[in-house]
């Protein structure tokens, strides 16, 4: 069901909408049209983008059809020969100009991001800088897309390996990081010489469209970066074209595991390169030898950033008996001090959840945990601000069969479980079909190695609650995905190796 249908287009919303919409319209980077082949495209119908803090409509964005999506693919295909043969330095220069344009427009981009996504303004700025860091990293990487020469086993031949752009790429992105999840893919794809069609989430198309505007200002040619918008009802139609069109050679998706599996199946028909950054269910382990204060600090970062709506959010907090009481005590005090409110308000740490469906899921997880014996130490309810706001919450007595242990809660709710031994902690931590990020706090160097190696996760934070950076490979194992974004490995998703055997 689309968010439009979920909230309904009631009279109250239509009247309230005017002020929020007028504010948004005053921004020069606000676009309501899709961006195809270097042109803004209005489409026959529109869907409303809502401010998650108020439910007010802030924009009415074009709904693209299957034909519109095919036009975007055709544009990307037309743009490919010139873009892919441009010297790497020039592609890099264009990406650097995009980064400069983002920095010059950071205030407006951040306000747009907070308006459509809800996160506190400071976090919106952080997301923009994080996204830009990938553009910069890959602009630099573009110039180092080295091939290989291989010693030949035969006289009279030379063996070479070229690394070439895979071709037209497609990206489908989620609402929780509406700018950075695009920048991560865009940087790598464009740097190596691919062209791209992006489909942002229904909830957050505005940051994507603002990036397209800035890309145009940065001199990125028509057709190289296209943004196809639509609501949740349009997503399967647009997605099917991107998966099944043989002109698209690679699909990069960030989102839920369920949708990722569907896209992987759809891509089978044309044997596309598929990169999937899917859901996580991160364990956060605190051992007896940990620095408890540092562990609490790391837990606050890993759990409460973006109101808990991150794929790498600590979802299962496991604490060894010896430090359990001290950890829970300190964590409770920090959680109780978190300020909740609209992302534009000064000092707010926890903004709204993306929509009312997200809040209902969090309520269900808390109710399920309580029914199975968990106790509420802090929070536990819908916040007094109502609608999409939930109280930062600490639950104790959480156990492995609860929904909040088995699924991503995607909200500001921390659930804590005690454990006795290292072996038990590892068993509990690995008891998940997800394998994206894991965290642990310990000081014994032997334990640090054993646990780092024993965790079945793509990324492990040791004595830190924040792991992601453009320089390192981001991605999951098991059902959390395929492929990596960031680091020099990130270009592998967008390139093919070609072996050339040269007879002489
Ligand atoms: P989602 O429902 O899977 O949506 C992600 C994207 O897929 C959206 O653009 C969505 O469009 C689109 N989509 C939905 N159904 C589709 C279909 N049948 N065909 C083609 N596209 C379709 O996920 P979400 O709720 O937005 O995001 C939260 C999830 O993303 C969480 O599980 C989180 O862990 C994961 N995530 C993972 C990473 C990572 O790097 N591993 C990073 C961030 C988030 P509409 O929005 O228009 O429906």
Short mmCIF file of N, CA and C in Angstrom, two decimals, residues 353 356-369 380-383 387 389-390 409 413:
data_model
loop_
_atom_site.label_atom_id
_atom_site.label_comp_id
_atom_site.label_asym_id
_atom_site.label_seq_id
_atom_site.Cartn_x
_atom_site.Cartn_y
_atom_site.Cartn_z
N UNK A 353 9.31 8.82 12.88
CA UNK A 353 9.51 7.67 12.00
C UNK A 353 8.94 8.05 10.63
N UNK A 356 3.18 6.28 9.56
CA UNK A 356 2.44 5.66 10.67
C UNK A 356 2.56 4.14 10.65
N UNK A 357 2.77 3.58 9.46
CA UNK A 357 2.94 2.12 9.39
C UNK A 357 4.22 1.71 10.14
N UNK A 358 5.25 2.54 10.01
CA UNK A 358 6.52 2.26 10.71
C UNK A 358 6.30 2.32 12.22
N UNK A 359 5.51 3.30 12.64
CA UNK A 359 5.25 3.42 14.08
C UNK A 359 4.45 2.22 14.59
N UNK A 360 3.48 1.79 13.81
CA UNK A 360 2.68 0.62 14.21
C UNK A 360 3.57 -0.61 14.38
N UNK A 361 4.55 -0.77 13.48
CA UNK A 361 5.45 -1.92 13.58
C UNK A 361 6.24 -1.86 14.89
N UNK A 362 6.72 -0.67 15.23
CA UNK A 362 7.48 -0.52 16.47
C UNK A 362 6.58 -0.84 17.67
N UNK A 363 5.36 -0.34 17.63
CA UNK A 363 4.41 -0.62 18.73
C UNK A 363 4.17 -2.13 18.85
N UNK A 364 4.03 -2.78 17.72
CA UNK A 364 3.80 -4.24 17.73
C UNK A 364 4.99 -4.98 18.33
N UNK A 365 6.20 -4.55 17.95
CA UNK A 365 7.39 -5.21 18.50
C UNK A 365 7.46 -5.05 20.02
N UNK A 366 7.13 -3.85 20.51
CA UNK A 366 7.18 -3.62 21.96
C UNK A 366 6.07 -4.45 22.64
N UNK A 367 4.89 -4.46 22.05
CA UNK A 367 3.78 -5.22 22.65
C UNK A 367 4.11 -6.71 22.69
N UNK A 368 4.68 -7.22 21.60
CA UNK A 368 5.06 -8.63 21.52
C UNK A 368 6.11 -8.96 22.60
N UNK A 369 7.10 -8.08 22.74
CA UNK A 369 8.15 -8.32 23.74
C UNK A 369 7.56 -8.32 25.15
N UNK A 380 8.63 3.29 25.93
CA UNK A 380 7.75 2.15 25.70
C UNK A 380 6.46 2.48 24.97
N UNK A 381 6.23 3.79 24.72
CA UNK A 381 4.94 4.15 24.12
C UNK A 381 5.12 5.16 22.99
N UNK A 382 3.99 5.35 22.28
CA UNK A 382 3.90 6.44 21.32
C UNK A 382 4.22 7.75 22.07
N UNK A 383 4.97 8.62 21.47
CA UNK A 383 5.33 9.87 22.14
C UNK A 383 4.13 10.82 22.19
N UNK A 387 1.23 10.57 16.25
CA UNK A 387 1.44 10.12 14.87
C UNK A 387 2.68 9.27 14.64
N UNK A 389 5.77 9.77 16.08
CA UNK A 389 6.82 9.92 17.09
C UNK A 389 6.71 8.83 18.15
N UNK A 390 7.83 8.17 18.43
CA UNK A 390 7.85 7.11 19.45
C UNK A 390 8.88 7.46 20.52
N UNK A 409 13.66 -3.86 13.98
CA UNK A 409 12.58 -3.04 14.56
C UNK A 409 12.46 -1.71 13.82
N UNK A 413 14.06 1.77 19.68
CA UNK A 413 13.82 0.81 20.77
C UNK A 413 15.03 -0.10 20.94
#
